Amino acid sequence: MNSSTLRKACIFLLVAIVVAYAFPAVFALAGDEAAPPPPPEAGAPGAGGSGGTAPAGFLAQMFSGGFIGISCTMMIVATSVVTLALAIEHMFLIKREILAPPELVATLESLMQEQDLEEAMTICQASDSFLAKCIEGALSKVNEGEEKMREAMESAAAEKVTKMRVKMGYINLMAVLAPFLGLYGTVIGMIMAFQMIAISGTPKPAELANGIQLALWTTAEGLTVAIPATALYYYFKNKFDVLLQEVGKLTEELLAGLLGGGGGEEEEAAEG
């Protein structure tokens, strides 16, 4: 599955999650608000007596936060899905055999020795690997001297590196965005708690529970996504940097083989 197909699948999945969970929850809340339950009688559970109330489940606590609480939760869930999809994609992309396929290296080494530069260029153009694009850049300037070849190779390498780093940056974006969404829910929860204080004057602890629960749950949700997303980002970043050095050495060896095996003769012929 290519990256474009994977992104489309992620978008479809996110839309399905929002439709499947957010809208039914909002409608349920609207129904609950239209017909509020009668206040509990004195001494009954939930009236502030010794009986108390049973702790609500996770979904019930999220629904009690209203549309804002549900929206924050759904957006955090969306960031977790995107992070997971990007992590799976990078697990397959950031490999030495993807950046520099062994069969491609062997083929290019053989063609460099034979000085079959046209076939080498054709093979590099047909491959989208990091190594192929670097060698393609060098071969495109084979008649302009070593300096131009190195500049073209470095330019092609920089372009590929930029694309990979931008793609990895989306994992870091999810790691930054998730706690901010949680913080937004935290602020809304504290606003709800202080509104209850303003309305009731001296509210009972149970009356403040919904706002405080919303604040704590959204914070926890955001951190639950941000912590592994941050770890994944730096794992892939460091792995890519290490592989980049290894592949860079391969490209230098291939370029040296090209220059030492006849590249200079072609340059002299061109000058002649």
mmCIF file with all atom_site columns, N, CA and C in Angstrom, residues 88-112:
data_model
loop_
_atom_site.group_PDB
_atom_site.id
_atom_site.type_symbol
_atom_site.label_atom_id
_atom_site.label_alt_id
_atom_site.label_comp_id
_atom_site.label_asym_id
_atom_site.label_entity_id
_atom_site.label_seq_id
_atom_site.pdbx_PDB_ins_code
_atom_site.Cartn_x
_atom_site.Cartn_y
_atom_site.Cartn_z
_atom_site.occupancy
_atom_site.B_iso_or_equiv
_atom_site.pdbx_formal_charge
_atom_site.auth_seq_id
_atom_site.auth_comp_id
_atom_site.auth_asym_id
_atom_site.auth_atom_id
_atom_site.pdbx_PDB_model_num
ATOM 1  N N  . ILE A 1 88  ? 2.870  2.868  11.448  1.00 0.00 ? 88  ILE A N  1
ATOM 2  C CA . ILE A 1 88  ? 2.899  1.661  10.616  1.00 0.00 ? 88  ILE A CA 1
ATOM 3  C C  . ILE A 1 88  ? 3.563  1.955  9.279   1.00 0.00 ? 88  ILE A C  1
ATOM 4  N N  . GLU A 1 89  ? 3.228  3.104  8.692   1.00 0.00 ? 89  GLU A N  1
ATOM 5  C CA . GLU A 1 89  ? 3.826  3.472  7.409   1.00 0.00 ? 89  GLU A CA 1
ATOM 6  C C  . GLU A 1 89  ? 5.341  3.608  7.527   1.00 0.00 ? 89  GLU A C  1
ATOM 7  N N  . HIS A 1 90  ? 5.815  4.267  8.592   1.00 0.00 ? 90  HIS A N  1
ATOM 8  C CA . HIS A 1 90  ? 7.252  4.479  8.740   1.00 0.00 ? 90  HIS A CA 1
ATOM 9  C C  . HIS A 1 90  ? 7.992  3.199  9.098   1.00 0.00 ? 90  HIS A C  1
ATOM 10 N N  . MET A 1 91  ? 7.307  2.257  9.719   1.00 0.00 ? 91  MET A N  1
ATOM 11 C CA . MET A 1 91  ? 7.942  0.974  9.999   1.00 0.00 ? 91  MET A CA 1
ATOM 12 C C  . MET A 1 91  ? 8.370  0.290  8.704   1.00 0.00 ? 91  MET A C  1
ATOM 13 N N  . PHE A 1 92  ? 7.606  0.496  7.638   1.00 0.00 ? 92  PHE A N  1
ATOM 14 C CA . PHE A 1 92  ? 7.927  -0.114 6.352   1.00 0.00 ? 92  PHE A CA 1
ATOM 15 C C  . PHE A 1 92  ? 8.830  0.774  5.493   1.00 0.00 ? 92  PHE A C  1
ATOM 16 N N  . LEU A 1 93  ? 8.769  2.091  5.704   1.00 0.00 ? 93  LEU A N  1
ATOM 17 C CA . LEU A 1 93  ? 9.539  3.005  4.870   1.00 0.00 ? 93  LEU A CA 1
ATOM 18 C C  . LEU A 1 93  ? 10.981 3.168  5.324   1.00 0.00 ? 93  LEU A C  1
ATOM 19 N N  . ILE A 1 94  ? 11.200 3.243  6.631   1.00 0.00 ? 94  ILE A N  1
ATOM 20 C CA . ILE A 1 94  ? 12.542 3.525  7.142   1.00 0.00 ? 94  ILE A CA 1
ATOM 21 C C  . ILE A 1 94  ? 13.266 2.209  7.388   1.00 0.00 ? 94  ILE A C  1
ATOM 22 N N  . LYS A 1 95  ? 13.701 1.616  6.306   1.00 0.00 ? 95  LYS A N  1
ATOM 23 C CA . LYS A 1 95  ? 14.497 0.394  6.324   1.00 0.00 ? 95  LYS A CA 1
ATOM 24 C C  . LYS A 1 95  ? 15.618 0.549  5.307   1.00 0.00 ? 95  LYS A C  1
ATOM 25 N N  . ARG A 1 96  ? 16.735 -0.100 5.595   1.00 0.00 ? 96  ARG A N  1
ATOM 26 C CA . ARG A 1 96  ? 17.864 0.007  4.660   1.00 0.00 ? 96  ARG A CA 1
ATOM 27 C C  . ARG A 1 96  ? 17.498 -0.605 3.310   1.00 0.00 ? 96  ARG A C  1
ATOM 28 N N  . GLU A 1 97  ? 16.763 -1.714 3.328   1.00 0.00 ? 97  GLU A N  1
ATOM 29 C CA . GLU A 1 97  ? 16.412 -2.356 2.059   1.00 0.00 ? 97  GLU A CA 1
ATOM 30 C C  . GLU A 1 97  ? 15.415 -1.540 1.245   1.00 0.00 ? 97  GLU A C  1
ATOM 31 N N  . ILE A 1 98  ? 14.752 -0.555 1.881   1.00 0.00 ? 98  ILE A N  1
ATOM 32 C CA . ILE A 1 98  ? 13.864 0.353  1.149   1.00 0.00 ? 98  ILE A CA 1
ATOM 33 C C  . ILE A 1 98  ? 14.640 1.562  0.630   1.00 0.00 ? 98  ILE A C  1
ATOM 34 N N  . LEU A 1 99  ? 15.498 2.115  1.476   1.00 0.00 ? 99  LEU A N  1
ATOM 35 C CA . LEU A 1 99  ? 16.286 3.278  1.065   1.00 0.00 ? 99  LEU A CA 1
ATOM 36 C C  . LEU A 1 99  ? 17.352 2.897  0.035   1.00 0.00 ? 99  LEU A C  1
ATOM 37 N N  . ALA A 1 100 ? 17.939 1.721  0.212   1.00 0.00 ? 100 ALA A N  1
ATOM 38 C CA . ALA A 1 100 ? 18.980 1.257  -0.717  1.00 0.00 ? 100 ALA A CA 1
ATOM 39 C C  . ALA A 1 100 ? 18.802 -0.239 -0.941  1.00 0.00 ? 100 ALA A C  1
ATOM 40 N N  . PRO A 1 101 ? 17.887 -0.637 -1.825  1.00 0.00 ? 101 PRO A N  1
ATOM 41 C CA . PRO A 1 101 ? 17.643 -2.068 -2.066  1.00 0.00 ? 101 PRO A CA 1
ATOM 42 C C  . PRO A 1 101 ? 18.924 -2.793 -2.461  1.00 0.00 ? 101 PRO A C  1
ATOM 43 N N  . PRO A 1 102 ? 19.227 -3.927 -1.824  1.00 0.00 ? 102 PRO A N  1
ATOM 44 C CA . PRO A 1 102 ? 20.477 -4.652 -2.123  1.00 0.00 ? 102 PRO A CA 1
ATOM 45 C C  . PRO A 1 102 ? 20.621 -5.017 -3.592  1.00 0.00 ? 102 PRO A C  1
ATOM 46 N N  . GLU A 1 103 ? 19.492 -5.438 -4.228  1.00 0.00 ? 103 GLU A N  1
ATOM 47 C CA . GLU A 1 103 ? 19.577 -5.808 -5.637  1.00 0.00 ? 103 GLU A CA 1
ATOM 48 C C  . GLU A 1 103 ? 19.901 -4.594 -6.514  1.00 0.00 ? 103 GLU A C  1
ATOM 49 N N  . LEU A 1 104 ? 19.412 -3.417 -6.106  1.00 0.00 ? 104 LEU A N  1
ATOM 50 C CA . LEU A 1 104 ? 19.728 -2.197 -6.856  1.00 0.00 ? 104 LEU A CA 1
ATOM 51 C C  . LEU A 1 104 ? 21.205 -1.850 -6.714  1.00 0.00 ? 104 LEU A C  1
ATOM 52 N N  . VAL A 1 105 ? 21.734 -1.992 -5.503  1.00 0.00 ? 105 VAL A N  1
ATOM 53 C CA . VAL A 1 105 ? 23.157 -1.705 -5.272  1.00 0.00 ? 105 VAL A CA 1
ATOM 54 C C  . VAL A 1 105 ? 24.027 -2.623 -6.119  1.00 0.00 ? 105 VAL A C  1
ATOM 55 N N  . ALA A 1 106 ? 23.698 -3.923 -6.118  1.00 0.00 ? 106 ALA A N  1
ATOM 56 C CA . ALA A 1 106 ? 24.488 -4.881 -6.898  1.00 0.00 ? 106 ALA A CA 1
ATOM 57 C C  . ALA A 1 106 ? 24.418 -4.574 -8.394  1.00 0.00 ? 106 ALA A C  1
ATOM 58 N N  . THR A 1 107 ? 23.230 -4.230 -8.865  1.00 0.00 ? 107 THR A N  1
ATOM 59 C CA . THR A 1 107 ? 23.063 -3.930 -10.291 1.00 0.00 ? 107 THR A CA 1
ATOM 60 C C  . THR A 1 107 ? 23.842 -2.683 -10.687 1.00 0.00 ? 107 THR A C  1
ATOM 61 N N  . LEU A 1 108 ? 23.770 -1.641 -9.865  1.00 0.00 ? 108 LEU A N  1
ATOM 62 C CA . LEU A 1 108 ? 24.478 -0.398 -10.182 1.00 0.00 ? 108 LEU A CA 1
ATOM 63 C C  . LEU A 1 108 ? 25.995 -0.592 -10.132 1.00 0.00 ? 108 LEU A C  1
ATOM 64 N N  . GLU A 1 109 ? 26.465 -1.364 -9.165  1.00 0.00 ? 109 GLU A N  1
ATOM 65 C CA . GLU A 1 109 ? 27.905 -1.633 -9.089  1.00 0.00 ? 109 GLU A CA 1
ATOM 66 C C  . GLU A 1 109 ? 28.389 -2.319 -10.365 1.00 0.00 ? 109 GLU A C  1
ATOM 67 N N  . SER A 1 110 ? 27.592 -3.292 -10.836 1.00 0.00 ? 110 SER A N  1
ATOM 68 C CA . SER A 1 110 ? 27.956 -4.009 -12.059 1.00 0.00 ? 110 SER A CA 1
ATOM 69 C C  . SER A 1 110 ? 27.945 -3.081 -13.279 1.00 0.00 ? 110 SER A C  1
ATOM 70 N N  . LEU A 1 111 ? 26.916 -2.242 -13.354 1.00 0.00 ? 111 LEU A N  1
ATOM 71 C CA . LEU A 1 111 ? 26.814 -1.328 -14.496 1.00 0.00 ? 111 LEU A CA 1
ATOM 72 C C  . LEU A 1 111 ? 27.895 -0.260 -14.465 1.00 0.00 ? 111 LEU A C  1
ATOM 73 N N  . MET A 1 112 ? 28.279 0.176  -13.261 1.00 0.00 ? 112 MET A N  1
ATOM 74 C CA . MET A 1 112 ? 29.358 1.160  -13.160 1.00 0.00 ? 112 MET A CA 1
ATOM 75 C C  . MET A 1 112 ? 30.670 0.569  -13.659 1.00 0.00 ? 112 MET A C  1
#
